[in-house]
PDB file of C-alpha atoms in Angstrom:
ATOM      1  CA  MET A   1      -3.500  -2.225  15.149  1.00 77.00           C
ATOM      2  CA  SER A   2      -3.695   1.337  16.595  1.00 82.00           C
ATOM      3  CA  GLY A   3      -5.906   3.464  14.679  1.00 92.00           C
ATOM      4  CA  THR A   4      -5.824   5.471  11.648  1.00 95.00           C
ATOM      5  CA  PHE A   5      -3.134   7.947  10.781  1.00 95.00           C
ATOM      6  CA  PRO A   6      -4.500  11.398  10.574  1.00 94.00           C
ATOM      7  CA  SER A   7      -5.463  12.156   7.012  1.00 91.00           C
ATOM      8  CA  SER A   8      -5.961  16.177   7.746  1.00 90.00           C
ATOM      9  CA  PRO A   9      -3.753  17.923   7.168  1.00 90.00           C
ATOM     10  CA  ALA A  10      -2.611  16.041   4.250  1.00 90.00           C
ATOM     11  CA  PHE A  11       0.637  15.376   3.187  1.00 91.00           C
ATOM     12  CA  ASN A  12       2.695  18.310   1.410  1.00 91.00           C
ATOM     13  CA  SER A  13       4.979  15.403  -0.921  1.00 94.00           C
ATOM     14  CA  LEU A  14       5.221  11.503  -0.704  1.00 94.00           C
ATOM     15  CA  SER A  15       7.775   9.159  -1.770  1.00 95.00           C
ATOM     16  CA  MET A  16       6.655   5.504  -2.563  1.00 95.00           C
ATOM     17  CA  LYS A  17       9.152   2.733  -3.022  1.00 95.00           C
ATOM     18  CA  SER A  18       8.403  -1.123  -3.589  1.00 94.00           C
ATOM     19  CA  ILE A  19      11.323  -2.855  -2.346  1.00 93.00           C
ATOM     20  CA  GLN A  20      12.009  -6.759  -3.195  1.00 91.00           C
ATOM     21  CA  PRO A  21      15.179  -8.197  -1.851  1.00 87.00           C
ATOM     22  CA  THR A  22      16.420  -9.968  -4.077  1.00 88.00           C
ATOM     23  CA  PHE A  23      20.653 -11.571  -4.386  1.00 86.00           C
ATOM     24  CA  VAL A  24      22.149 -10.909  -8.241  1.00 89.00           C
ATOM     25  CA  SER A  25      25.560 -12.920  -8.760  1.00 89.00           C
ATOM     26  CA  ARG A  26      27.528 -13.330 -11.736  1.00 89.00           C
ATOM     27  CA  THR A  27      29.840 -16.478 -12.447  1.00 87.00           C
ATOM     28  CA  ILE A  28      33.295 -16.220 -13.966  1.00 88.00           C
ATOM     29  CA  SER A  29      31.711 -16.441 -17.181  1.00 87.00           C
ATOM     30  CA  GLY A  30      29.563 -13.666 -16.383  1.00 86.00           C
ATOM     31  CA  ARG A  31      26.475 -15.482 -16.256  1.00 92.00           C
ATOM     32  CA  ARG A  32      23.959 -13.833 -14.185  1.00 91.00           C
ATOM     33  CA  GLN A  33      21.735 -15.665 -11.791  1.00 89.00           C
ATOM     34  CA  ALA A  34      19.341 -14.065  -9.682  1.00 89.00           C
ATOM     35  CA  ARG A  35      16.932 -14.636  -6.656  1.00 85.00           C
ATOM     36  CA  GLN A  36      14.189 -13.213  -4.794  1.00 79.00           C
ATOM     37  CA  ILE A  37      15.197 -13.756  -1.017  1.00 78.00           C
ATOM     38  CA  ALA A  38      12.617 -11.810   0.799  1.00 81.00           C
ATOM     39  CA  GLY A  39       9.330 -10.757   0.033  1.00 89.00           C
ATOM     40  CA  GLN A  40       8.292  -7.731  -1.549  1.00 94.00           C
ATOM     41  CA  PHE A  41       6.447  -4.636   0.777  1.00 95.00           C
ATOM     42  CA  PHE A  42       5.795  -1.377   0.297  1.00 96.00           C
ATOM     43  CA  ALA A  43       7.956   1.841   2.209  1.00 97.00           C
ATOM     44  CA  MET A  44       6.995   5.721   2.020  1.00 96.00           C
ATOM     45  CA  THR A  45       8.463   9.045   3.070  1.00 97.00           C
ATOM     46  CA  ALA A  46       5.428  11.706   4.290  1.00 96.00           C
ATOM     47  CA  THR A  47       6.650  15.287   3.983  1.00 96.00           C
ATOM     48  CA  PHE A  48       4.299  17.580   5.355  1.00 95.00           C
ATOM     49  CA  PRO A  49       3.741  21.489   4.964  1.00 94.00           C
ATOM     50  CA  PRO A  50       4.369  23.953   7.659  1.00 95.00           C
ATOM     51  CA  MET A  51       1.618  23.449  10.205  1.00 95.00           C
ATOM     52  CA  THR A  52       0.527  25.479  13.451  1.00 95.00           C
ATOM     53  CA  ARG A  53       0.089  23.760  16.628  1.00 95.00           C
ATOM     54  CA  ALA A  54      -2.905  23.028  16.373  1.00 95.00           C
ATOM     55  CA  GLU A  55      -2.685  21.543  13.204  1.00 95.00           C
ATOM     56  CA  PHE A  56       0.355  19.441  14.341  1.00 95.00           C
ATOM     57  CA  ALA A  57      -0.655  18.166  18.026  1.00 95.00           C
ATOM     58  CA  PRO A  58      -3.331  15.786  16.620  1.00 95.00           C
ATOM     59  CA  ILE A  59      -0.512  14.066  14.259  1.00 95.00           C
ATOM     60  CA  ASP A  60       2.341  14.269  16.909  1.00 95.00           C
ATOM     61  CA  ALA A  61      -0.575  12.811  19.529  1.00 95.00           C
ATOM     62  CA  PHE A  62      -0.766   9.889  17.207  1.00 95.00           C
ATOM     63  CA  ILE A  63       3.173   9.430  16.892  1.00 94.00           C
ATOM     64  CA  MET A  64       3.071   9.509  20.428  1.00 94.00           C
ATOM     65  CA  LYS A  65       0.385   6.398  20.869  1.00 95.00           C
ATOM     66  CA  GLN A  66       2.422   4.183  18.281  1.00 95.00           C
ATOM     67  CA  ARG A  67       5.325   3.219  20.994  1.00 93.00           C
ATOM     68  CA  GLY A  68       8.248   3.604  18.182  1.00 92.00           C
ATOM     69  CA  GLN A  69       7.774   1.104  15.850  1.00 94.00           C
ATOM     70  CA  TYR A  70       5.964  -1.068  17.852  1.00 95.00           C
ATOM     71  CA  GLU A  71       2.138  -0.534  16.940  1.00 96.00           C
ATOM     72  CA  THR A  72       0.686  -1.186  13.430  1.00 97.00           C
ATOM     73  CA  PHE A  73      -1.558   1.554  12.004  1.00 97.00           C
ATOM     74  CA  THR A  74      -3.680   2.086   8.774  1.00 96.00           C
ATOM     75  CA  LEU A  75      -2.698   4.528   6.023  1.00 96.00           C
ATOM     76  CA  VAL A  76      -4.628   5.838   3.418  1.00 95.00           C
ATOM     77  CA  LEU A  77      -2.452   7.739   1.064  1.00 93.00           C
ATOM     78  CA  PRO A  78      -3.761  10.529  -0.620  1.00 88.00           C
ATOM     79  CA  VAL A  79      -3.525  10.961  -4.389  1.00 86.00           C
ATOM     80  CA  LEU A  80      -2.960   7.487  -4.787  1.00 88.00           C
ATOM     81  CA  SER A  81      -6.094   5.726  -2.943  1.00 83.00           C
ATOM     82  CA  THR A  82      -8.117   6.545  -5.532  1.00 85.00           C
ATOM     83  CA  GLY A  83      -7.167   4.551  -8.791  1.00 91.00           C
ATOM     84  CA  LEU A  84      -7.091   5.492 -12.238  1.00 94.00           C
ATOM     85  CA  GLY A  85      -9.628   3.128 -13.507  1.00 94.00           C
ATOM     86  CA  SER A  86     -13.034   3.317 -12.917  1.00 93.00           C
ATOM     87  CA  PRO A  87     -14.268   0.113 -11.341  1.00 94.00           C
ATOM     88  CA  ALA A  88     -18.069  -0.447 -10.146  1.00 94.00           C
ATOM     89  CA  GLY A  89     -20.542  -3.014  -8.684  1.00 95.00           C
ATOM     90  CA  THR A  90     -19.803  -5.479  -5.816  1.00 96.00           C
ATOM     91  CA  PRO A  91     -16.416  -7.164  -6.681  1.00 97.00           C
ATOM     92  CA  LEU A  92     -15.434 -10.544  -4.769  1.00 97.00           C
ATOM     93  CA  VAL A  93     -12.396 -13.209  -5.510  1.00 97.00           C
ATOM     94  CA  ASN A  94     -14.038 -15.398  -7.555  1.00 97.00           C
ATOM     95  CA  GLY A  95     -12.492 -19.222  -6.740  1.00 94.00           C
ATOM     96  CA  ALA A  96     -10.803 -20.307  -3.195  1.00 92.00           C
ATOM     97  CA  SER A  97      -6.748 -21.650  -3.224  1.00 93.00           C
ATOM     98  CA  GLN A  98      -5.791 -19.360  -5.573  1.00 95.00           C
ATOM     99  CA  THR A  99      -1.607 -18.524  -5.991  1.00 94.00           C
ATOM    100  CA  GLY A 100       0.588 -16.331  -7.896  1.00 95.00           C
ATOM    101  CA  ARG A 101       0.378 -13.013  -9.498  1.00 96.00           C
ATOM    102  CA  SER A 102      -3.488 -13.058 -10.941  1.00 97.00           C
ATOM    103  CA  ILE A 103      -6.613 -13.216  -8.894  1.00 97.00           C
ATOM    104  CA  ILE A 104      -9.682 -14.396 -10.826  1.00 98.00           C
ATOM    105  CA  THR A 105     -12.541 -11.934  -9.654  1.00 98.00           C
ATOM    106  CA  ASP A 106     -16.108 -11.569 -10.617  1.00 97.00           C
ATOM    107  CA  GLY A 107     -18.975  -9.146  -9.497  1.00 97.00           C
ATOM    108  CA  TRP A 108     -18.121  -6.124 -11.795  1.00 97.00           C
ATOM    109  CA  THR A 109     -20.028  -3.945 -13.529  1.00 97.00           C
ATOM    110  CA  ASN A 110     -20.185  -5.433 -17.010  1.00 97.00           C
ATOM    111  CA  ASN A 111     -17.419  -4.271 -20.085  1.00 96.00           C
ATOM    112  CA  ILE A 112     -15.926  -1.371 -17.802  1.00 96.00           C
ATOM    113  CA  GLN A 113     -12.101  -0.729 -17.061  1.00 96.00           C
ATOM    114  CA  ILE A 114     -11.712  -1.655 -13.989  1.00 97.00           C
ATOM    115  CA  PHE A 115      -8.512  -1.346 -13.232  1.00 97.00           C
ATOM    116  CA  LYS A 116      -5.016   0.617 -15.187  1.00 97.00           C
ATOM    117  CA  ALA A 117      -2.113  -0.759 -14.400  1.00 97.00           C
ATOM    118  CA  GLY A 118      -0.182   1.015 -11.094  1.00 96.00           C
ATOM    119  CA  ASP A 119      -3.713   0.911  -9.632  1.00 97.00           C
ATOM    120  CA  TYR A 120      -3.676  -0.679  -5.701  1.00 96.00           C
ATOM    121  CA  LEU A 121      -6.005  -3.248  -4.380  1.00 96.00           C
ATOM    122  CA  LYS A 122      -6.389  -5.311  -1.492  1.00 96.00           C
ATOM    123  CA  PHE A 123      -8.665  -8.271  -0.649  1.00 96.00           C
ATOM    124  CA  ALA A 124     -10.893  -8.166   2.719  1.00 94.00           C
ATOM    125  CA  ASN A 125      -8.520  -9.789   5.741  1.00 84.00           C
ATOM    126  CA  HIS A 126      -5.658 -10.139   3.707  1.00 87.00           C
ATOM    127  CA  GLY A 127      -3.029  -7.465   5.342  1.00 91.00           C
ATOM    128  CA  LYS A 128      -0.959  -7.117   1.872  1.00 96.00           C
ATOM    129  CA  VAL A 129      -1.583  -4.555  -0.436  1.00 97.00           C
ATOM    130  CA  TYR A 130      -0.951  -5.188  -3.986  1.00 97.00           C
ATOM    131  CA  LYS A 131      -0.284  -2.938  -7.418  1.00 97.00           C
ATOM    132  CA  VAL A 132      -2.229  -3.796 -10.812  1.00 97.00           C
ATOM    133  CA  THR A 133       0.552  -5.006 -13.477  1.00 97.00           C
ATOM    134  CA  ALA A 134      -1.648  -4.662 -16.639  1.00 98.00           C
ATOM    135  CA  ASP A 135      -5.332  -2.569 -17.703  1.00 98.00           C
ATOM    136  CA  VAL A 136      -8.343  -4.742 -17.461  1.00 97.00           C
ATOM    137  CA  SER A 137     -12.101  -4.306 -17.966  1.00 97.00           C
ATOM    138  CA  SER A 138     -14.365  -6.681 -16.993  1.00 97.00           C
ATOM    139  CA  HIS A 139     -15.924  -9.350 -19.138  1.00 96.00           C
ATOM    140  CA  GLU A 140     -18.766  -7.839 -21.299  1.00 94.00           C
ATOM    141  CA  THR A 141     -21.505  -9.885 -20.140  1.00 95.00           C
ATOM    142  CA  LEU A 142     -20.365 -12.039 -16.742  1.00 96.00           C
ATOM    143  CA  GLY A 143     -18.744  -9.565 -15.103  1.00 96.00           C
ATOM    144  CA  THR A 144     -16.212 -11.101 -14.432  1.00 97.00           C
ATOM    145  CA  ALA A 145     -12.112 -10.213 -14.148  1.00 98.00           C
ATOM    146  CA  THR A 146      -8.561 -11.468 -14.376  1.00 98.00           C
ATOM    147  CA  ILE A 147      -6.379  -9.269 -12.735  1.00 98.00           C
ATOM    148  CA  ASP A 148      -2.808  -9.242 -12.861  1.00 98.00           C
ATOM    149  CA  ILE A 149      -0.999  -8.012  -9.672  1.00 97.00           C
ATOM    150  CA  GLU A 150       2.461  -7.819  -8.002  1.00 96.00           C
ATOM    151  CA  PRO A 151       3.865  -9.360  -5.766  1.00 95.00           C
ATOM    152  CA  ALA A 152       2.419 -12.991  -6.029  1.00 95.00           C
ATOM    153  CA  LEU A 153      -0.236 -13.766  -3.233  1.00 95.00           C
ATOM    154  CA  ILE A 154       1.165 -14.063   0.157  1.00 93.00           C
ATOM    155  CA  THR A 155      -1.583 -16.421   0.965  1.00 93.00           C
ATOM    156  CA  SER A 156      -4.902 -17.217  -0.515  1.00 94.00           C
ATOM    157  CA  PRO A 157      -7.795 -14.991  -0.262  1.00 94.00           C
ATOM    158  CA  VAL A 158     -10.918 -17.106   0.599  1.00 94.00           C
ATOM    159  CA  ASN A 159     -13.724 -17.361  -1.628  1.00 96.00           C
ATOM    160  CA  ASP A 160     -15.596 -14.392  -2.104  1.00 96.00           C
ATOM    161  CA  SER A 161     -13.738 -12.540  -0.111  1.00 96.00           C
ATOM    162  CA  ALA A 162     -14.443  -8.599  -0.817  1.00 97.00           C
ATOM    163  CA  ILE A 163     -11.973  -6.390  -3.253  1.00 97.00           C
ATOM    164  CA  THR A 164     -11.218  -2.825  -2.166  1.00 96.00           C
ATOM    165  CA  HIS A 165      -9.979  -0.444  -4.835  1.00 95.00           C
ATOM    166  CA  THR A 166     -10.848   2.841  -3.293  1.00 94.00           C
ATOM    167  CA  ASN A 167      -8.838   4.450  -0.067  1.00 94.00           C
ATOM    168  CA  VAL A 168      -6.928   1.102  -0.138  1.00 95.00           C
ATOM    169  CA  PRO A 169      -5.696   0.926   3.237  1.00 95.00           C
ATOM    170  CA  PHE A 170      -2.364   0.049   4.194  1.00 96.00           C
ATOM    171  CA  ILE A 171      -1.145  -1.327   7.112  1.00 97.00           C
ATOM    172  CA  VAL A 172       1.959   0.282   8.005  1.00 97.00           C
ATOM    173  CA  SER A 173       4.569   0.850  10.743  1.00 97.00           C
ATOM    174  CA  PHE A 174       6.828   4.066  11.573  1.00 96.00           C
ATOM    175  CA  THR A 175      10.456   2.456  10.826  1.00 95.00           C
ATOM    176  CA  THR A 176      12.368   4.018  13.231  1.00 92.00           C
ATOM    177  CA  GLY A 177      12.026   4.128  16.862  1.00 90.00           C
ATOM    178  CA  VAL A 178      12.776   7.861  16.775  1.00 91.00           C
ATOM    179  CA  GLN A 179      10.462  10.528  15.598  1.00 90.00           C
ATOM    180  CA  LYS A 180      11.742  14.179  15.434  1.00 91.00           C
ATOM    181  CA  PHE A 181       9.839  17.976  14.990  1.00 92.00           C
ATOM    182  CA  ALA A 182      10.836  21.120  14.080  1.00 92.00           C
ATOM    183  CA  THR A 183       9.273  24.355  15.101  1.00 92.00           C
ATOM    184  CA  GLY A 184      10.709  28.017  15.247  1.00 90.00           C
ATOM    185  CA  ALA A 185       9.873  31.784  16.953  1.00 91.00           C
ATOM    186  CA  ASN A 186       6.697  32.055  13.691  1.00 93.00           C
ATOM    187  CA  GLY A 187       5.422  28.935  15.634  1.00 92.00           C
ATOM    188  CA  LEU A 188       5.188  26.656  12.281  1.00 96.00           C
ATOM    189  CA  PHE A 189       6.001  22.736  12.744  1.00 95.00           C
ATOM    190  CA  SER A 190       7.716  21.067   9.924  1.00 94.00           C
ATOM    191  CA  TYR A 191       7.745  17.211  10.113  1.00 95.00           C
ATOM    192  CA  GLU A 192       8.708  14.204   7.603  1.00 95.00           C
ATOM    193  CA  VAL A 193       7.825  10.720   8.472  1.00 95.00           C
ATOM    194  CA  ASP A 194       9.235   7.247   7.443  1.00 96.00           C
ATOM    195  CA  PHE A 195       6.539   4.317   7.167  1.00 97.00           C
ATOM    196  CA  ALA A 196       6.811   0.931   5.833  1.00 97.00           C
ATOM    197  CA  GLU A 197       4.162  -1.822   4.690  1.00 96.00           C
ATOM    198  CA  ALA A 198       3.764  -4.322   8.426  1.00 94.00           C
ATOM    199  CA  LEU A 199       2.886  -7.822   6.951  1.00 85.00           C
TER     200      LEU A 199
END
């Protein structure tokens, strides 16, 4: 790990992709067969507004520090870093050895909508970021909740792992060893960059 990508200046635009490699074939009769051939990961393309040299210099220095695609680093996405739900409490994973596309949790404030479909979350000591696939509210008196996620858990979080639901940090790397910026007589710099989740 090599630090956190600078948060200022913020991206002007962000393109987000969920990549789930699959193999699909059809038999002579037309029957479709599909299987997933690799794990899911997120990829992003960020475009910056025109920047002065002083604004771009810290970004340029951070880029060089990554040594192309070699290092991984933390990226908190503007706009998407906070979900549409209203989570509160001290949420924890409730039980070890959980697998599949849902996770049992506790420690939420009672009877609140904690996530909306499309929000992101992450578990402590767990590199993968997951997307919530259905609205979920905490139990009215127990503060528990079962959260549907995608993809399936790549490893089981340990019991009582903390859950990050705000400023969710993605662990990413650059997707190429070549990073390019442009500048001109006006002294402004333009830059676009591609990231991919590093698992």
